[in-house]
Short mmCIF file of C-alpha atoms in Angstrom, two decimals:
data_model
loop_
_atom_site.label_atom_id
_atom_site.label_comp_id
_atom_site.label_asym_id
_atom_site.label_seq_id
_atom_site.Cartn_x
_atom_site.Cartn_y
_atom_site.Cartn_z
CA MET A 1 -38.65 -52.53 -99.39
CA ILE A 2 -35.58 -53.39 -101.53
CA ARG A 3 -35.98 -51.87 -104.99
CA ILE A 4 -34.27 -53.95 -107.69
CA LEU A 5 -33.28 -53.44 -111.33
CA VAL A 6 -32.86 -56.74 -113.23
CA VAL A 7 -30.31 -56.74 -116.06
CA ASP A 8 -29.98 -59.76 -118.39
CA ASP A 9 -29.99 -60.14 -122.16
CA HIS A 10 -32.41 -63.09 -122.01
CA ALA A 11 -36.05 -62.01 -121.60
CA ILE A 12 -37.04 -65.38 -120.15
CA VAL A 13 -34.36 -65.08 -117.45
CA ARG A 14 -35.53 -61.57 -116.57
CA SER A 15 -39.11 -62.80 -116.38
CA GLY A 16 -38.18 -65.65 -114.05
CA LEU A 17 -36.17 -63.38 -111.77
CA MET A 18 -38.97 -60.84 -111.63
CA MET A 19 -41.48 -63.50 -110.62
CA LEU A 20 -39.15 -64.78 -107.89
CA LEU A 21 -38.26 -61.37 -106.49
CA ASN A 22 -41.70 -59.79 -106.69
CA GLY A 23 -42.98 -62.78 -104.77
CA ARG A 24 -41.02 -61.63 -101.71
CA GLN A 25 -42.76 -59.21 -99.38
CA GLU A 26 -39.64 -57.08 -98.86
CA MET A 27 -38.53 -56.90 -102.51
CA GLU A 28 -39.80 -55.11 -105.60
CA VAL A 29 -38.47 -55.20 -109.17
CA VAL A 30 -38.77 -51.61 -110.38
CA GLY A 31 -37.31 -52.14 -113.84
CA GLU A 32 -35.47 -54.38 -116.27
CA ALA A 33 -32.75 -53.95 -118.90
CA ALA A 34 -31.28 -56.11 -121.65
CA ASP A 35 -27.77 -54.63 -121.81
CA GLY A 36 -25.33 -52.42 -119.94
CA ASP A 37 -26.27 -49.18 -121.69
CA GLU A 38 -29.93 -49.66 -120.86
CA ALA A 39 -29.01 -50.63 -117.30
CA ILE A 40 -27.16 -47.34 -116.73
CA ALA A 41 -30.06 -45.32 -118.15
CA GLN A 42 -32.63 -47.21 -116.07
CA ALA A 43 -30.55 -46.91 -112.92
CA GLY A 44 -30.40 -43.13 -113.38
CA ALA A 45 -34.14 -42.87 -113.91
CA LEU A 46 -35.32 -45.36 -111.29
CA ARG A 47 -32.59 -45.18 -108.63
CA PRO A 48 -32.95 -48.79 -107.41
CA ASP A 49 -31.25 -50.04 -104.25
CA VAL A 50 -29.74 -53.03 -106.06
CA VAL A 51 -28.86 -53.73 -109.69
CA LEU A 52 -28.85 -57.47 -110.42
CA MET A 53 -26.34 -57.57 -113.27
CA ASP A 54 -25.52 -60.29 -115.80
CA LEU A 55 -21.96 -60.37 -117.16
CA SER A 56 -22.17 -61.61 -120.75
CA MET A 57 -24.47 -59.45 -122.87
CA PRO A 58 -23.66 -59.40 -126.60
CA HIS A 59 -25.19 -56.01 -127.35
CA GLY A 60 -24.17 -52.71 -125.79
CA LYS A 61 -21.95 -52.58 -122.72
CA ASP A 62 -21.11 -55.82 -120.91
CA GLY A 63 -21.90 -56.27 -117.23
CA LEU A 64 -18.44 -55.41 -115.90
CA THR A 65 -18.19 -52.17 -117.85
CA ALA A 66 -21.72 -51.20 -116.83
CA ALA A 67 -21.01 -52.03 -113.18
CA ALA A 68 -17.95 -49.79 -113.15
CA GLU A 69 -19.84 -46.90 -114.73
CA LEU A 70 -22.77 -47.34 -112.37
CA LYS A 71 -20.54 -47.17 -109.31
CA LYS A 72 -18.92 -43.98 -110.62
CA SER A 73 -22.23 -42.25 -111.36
CA PHE A 74 -24.38 -43.74 -108.58
CA PRO A 75 -22.12 -44.91 -105.74
CA ASP A 76 -25.10 -45.56 -103.44
CA ILE A 77 -26.54 -48.22 -105.77
CA ALA A 78 -25.29 -51.73 -104.98
CA VAL A 79 -24.39 -53.94 -107.95
CA LEU A 80 -24.78 -57.70 -107.51
CA ILE A 81 -23.28 -59.76 -110.34
CA LEU A 82 -25.45 -62.76 -111.25
CA THR A 83 -23.66 -64.94 -113.78
CA MET A 84 -23.02 -68.45 -115.06
CA HIS A 85 -19.24 -67.80 -115.03
CA ASP A 86 -17.54 -69.61 -112.16
CA ASP A 87 -14.25 -68.04 -113.18
CA GLU A 88 -11.62 -66.45 -110.96
CA GLY A 89 -10.70 -63.90 -113.60
CA TYR A 90 -14.26 -62.60 -113.84
CA LEU A 91 -14.56 -62.63 -110.04
CA PHE A 92 -11.53 -60.41 -109.52
CA ARG A 93 -12.58 -58.05 -112.30
CA ALA A 94 -16.06 -57.77 -110.79
CA ILE A 95 -14.58 -56.80 -107.43
CA GLN A 96 -12.32 -54.25 -109.09
CA SER A 97 -15.28 -52.77 -110.98
CA GLY A 98 -16.93 -51.93 -107.67
CA ALA A 99 -19.55 -54.68 -107.54
CA SER A 100 -20.83 -55.41 -104.04
CA GLY A 101 -21.38 -59.10 -104.72
CA TYR A 102 -20.93 -62.02 -107.09
CA ILE A 103 -23.24 -65.03 -107.23
CA LEU A 104 -23.79 -67.85 -109.72
CA LYS A 105 -27.02 -68.45 -111.63
CA SER A 106 -26.87 -72.06 -110.46
CA ALA A 107 -27.22 -70.97 -106.81
CA PRO A 108 -30.39 -71.89 -104.89
CA HIS A 109 -33.09 -69.22 -104.78
CA GLU A 110 -32.63 -68.63 -101.06
CA GLU A 111 -28.94 -67.91 -101.59
CA LEU A 112 -29.76 -65.31 -104.24
CA LEU A 113 -32.31 -63.66 -101.97
CA SER A 114 -29.78 -63.62 -99.14
CA ALA A 115 -27.17 -62.06 -101.43
CA ILE A 116 -29.60 -59.29 -102.42
CA ARG A 117 -30.35 -58.54 -98.78
CA HIS A 118 -26.63 -58.41 -97.95
CA VAL A 119 -25.70 -55.94 -100.68
CA ALA A 120 -28.81 -53.82 -100.05
CA GLU A 121 -27.60 -53.41 -96.47
CA GLY A 122 -24.20 -52.23 -97.66
CA GLN A 123 -22.45 -55.55 -97.11
CA ALA A 124 -20.39 -57.59 -99.56
CA TYR A 125 -21.48 -61.02 -100.76
CA LEU A 126 -19.47 -63.72 -102.53
CA TYR A 127 -20.60 -67.26 -103.14
CA PRO A 128 -18.81 -69.76 -100.83
CA THR A 129 -16.30 -71.12 -103.36
CA ALA A 130 -15.26 -67.58 -104.29
CA THR A 131 -14.64 -66.72 -100.65
CA LYS A 132 -12.39 -69.76 -100.33
CA ARG A 133 -10.45 -68.72 -103.46
CA LEU A 134 -9.87 -65.22 -102.17
CA MET A 135 -8.76 -66.50 -98.78
CA SER A 136 -6.44 -69.03 -100.41
CA ASP A 137 -4.91 -66.30 -102.57
CA TYR A 138 -4.42 -64.08 -99.51
CA LEU A 139 -2.76 -66.87 -97.55
CA ASP A 140 -0.47 -67.68 -100.47
CA LYS A 141 0.67 -64.06 -100.55
CA LEU A 142 1.36 -64.12 -96.82
CA LYS A 143 3.35 -67.31 -97.21
CA ASN A 144 5.24 -66.58 -100.41
CA GLY A 145 5.28 -62.80 -100.68
CA ASP A 146 4.69 -60.98 -103.96
CA HIS A 147 5.57 -62.55 -107.28
CA ALA A 148 9.27 -62.66 -108.00
CA GLY A 149 8.66 -61.21 -111.45
CA THR A 150 8.51 -57.45 -111.77
CA TYR A 151 6.36 -55.24 -113.95
CA GLU A 152 9.35 -53.07 -114.76
CA SER A 153 11.01 -56.02 -116.50
CA LEU A 154 8.37 -55.97 -119.25
CA SER A 155 8.71 -54.14 -122.53
CA ASP A 156 6.14 -51.47 -123.42
CA ARG A 157 4.46 -53.87 -125.85
CA GLU A 158 4.33 -56.63 -123.23
CA LYS A 159 2.75 -54.22 -120.74
CA GLU A 160 0.16 -53.28 -123.36
CA ILE A 161 -0.66 -56.91 -124.08
CA LEU A 162 -0.80 -57.76 -120.36
CA ALA A 163 -3.48 -55.12 -119.83
CA LYS A 164 -5.54 -56.33 -122.79
CA VAL A 165 -5.29 -60.01 -121.82
CA ALA A 166 -6.39 -59.15 -118.28
CA GLN A 167 -9.33 -57.15 -119.67
CA GLY A 168 -10.58 -60.31 -121.38
CA TYR A 169 -9.60 -59.75 -125.00
CA SER A 170 -8.71 -62.81 -127.06
CA ASN A 171 -5.39 -63.13 -128.90
CA LYS A 172 -7.17 -62.41 -132.17
CA GLU A 173 -8.84 -59.27 -130.79
CA ILE A 174 -5.53 -58.01 -129.39
CA ALA A 175 -3.82 -58.64 -132.73
CA GLU A 176 -6.50 -56.65 -134.56
CA GLN A 177 -6.34 -53.75 -132.08
CA LEU A 178 -2.54 -53.51 -132.15
CA VAL A 179 -2.25 -54.33 -135.86
CA ILE A 180 0.12 -57.25 -135.32
CA SER A 181 -0.17 -60.97 -135.99
CA VAL A 182 -1.77 -63.46 -133.61
CA LYS A 183 1.56 -65.30 -133.51
CA THR A 184 3.29 -62.11 -132.33
CA VAL A 185 0.68 -61.66 -129.59
CA GLU A 186 1.21 -65.24 -128.45
CA SER A 187 4.98 -64.72 -128.38
CA HIS A 188 4.72 -61.52 -126.30
CA LYS A 189 2.19 -63.20 -123.99
CA SER A 190 4.49 -66.16 -123.46
CA ASN A 191 7.46 -63.89 -122.74
CA LEU A 192 5.63 -61.70 -120.24
CA MET A 193 4.23 -64.69 -118.36
CA GLU A 194 7.71 -66.15 -118.15
CA LYS A 195 9.14 -62.87 -116.84
CA LEU A 196 6.38 -62.51 -114.25
CA GLU A 197 6.46 -66.22 -113.36
CA LEU A 198 2.74 -66.53 -114.00
CA ARG A 199 0.95 -69.51 -115.49
CA THR A 200 -2.73 -68.76 -116.02
CA ARG A 201 -5.03 -65.97 -117.20
CA PRO A 202 -6.51 -65.50 -113.67
CA ASP A 203 -2.93 -64.99 -112.44
CA LEU A 204 -2.51 -62.28 -115.08
CA VAL A 205 -5.76 -60.62 -114.00
CA LYS A 206 -4.72 -60.53 -110.35
CA PHE A 207 -1.30 -59.14 -111.25
CA ALA A 208 -2.86 -56.49 -113.50
CA MET A 209 -5.28 -55.50 -110.72
CA LYS A 210 -2.39 -54.96 -108.32
CA LYS A 211 -0.76 -52.68 -110.85
CA GLY A 212 -3.97 -50.75 -111.55
CA LEU A 213 -4.00 -51.76 -115.21
CA LEU A 214 -7.67 -52.71 -115.50
CA THR A 215 -9.84 -49.89 -116.76
CA PHE A 216 -13.47 -49.85 -117.87
CA ASP A 217 -13.95 -47.08 -120.38
#
């Protein structure tokens, strides 16, 4: 029996998932949570085999932060990210947080059930498009080597902004945290991307991961 904790801020989504999963002979939903804080508490109390974790939850800890904390406290519990975000940046951050799998909410039911079985058995699971992206990125690195730009070429402020951009903060949020203007953030962001020869936010996330800059406090 695979014991599952369902985490999503929408009650109707949790209800639907519970009906689907409890309808399987080999699966049992042992609890539910509406945010990351509740998920961590429930995981500690219930010790499920798999936590089915949403990413975007407006209250409490988000899914990525909760996943990272869960893996630190309960390394034997598998975390499967279930999200609407088909985004490379989120995918790489989920992997770095320690999640065992990443699947989209638009996936067929059988694919979700298969993903749960995989992570419960200690295997990794990524939806097909994600696997292709990771393989493409790996092949690009083999072909082209590491980025020509170097981390050491950045100023301290640019390094700080790189980390915050990669962690998902908006320009406005970064400006508020660092007590600078949005225009200054944009200027630093433009400069660091030029130095590193990067073009997109997912590129920044991957670079930041390589440098160990992503943290989930």
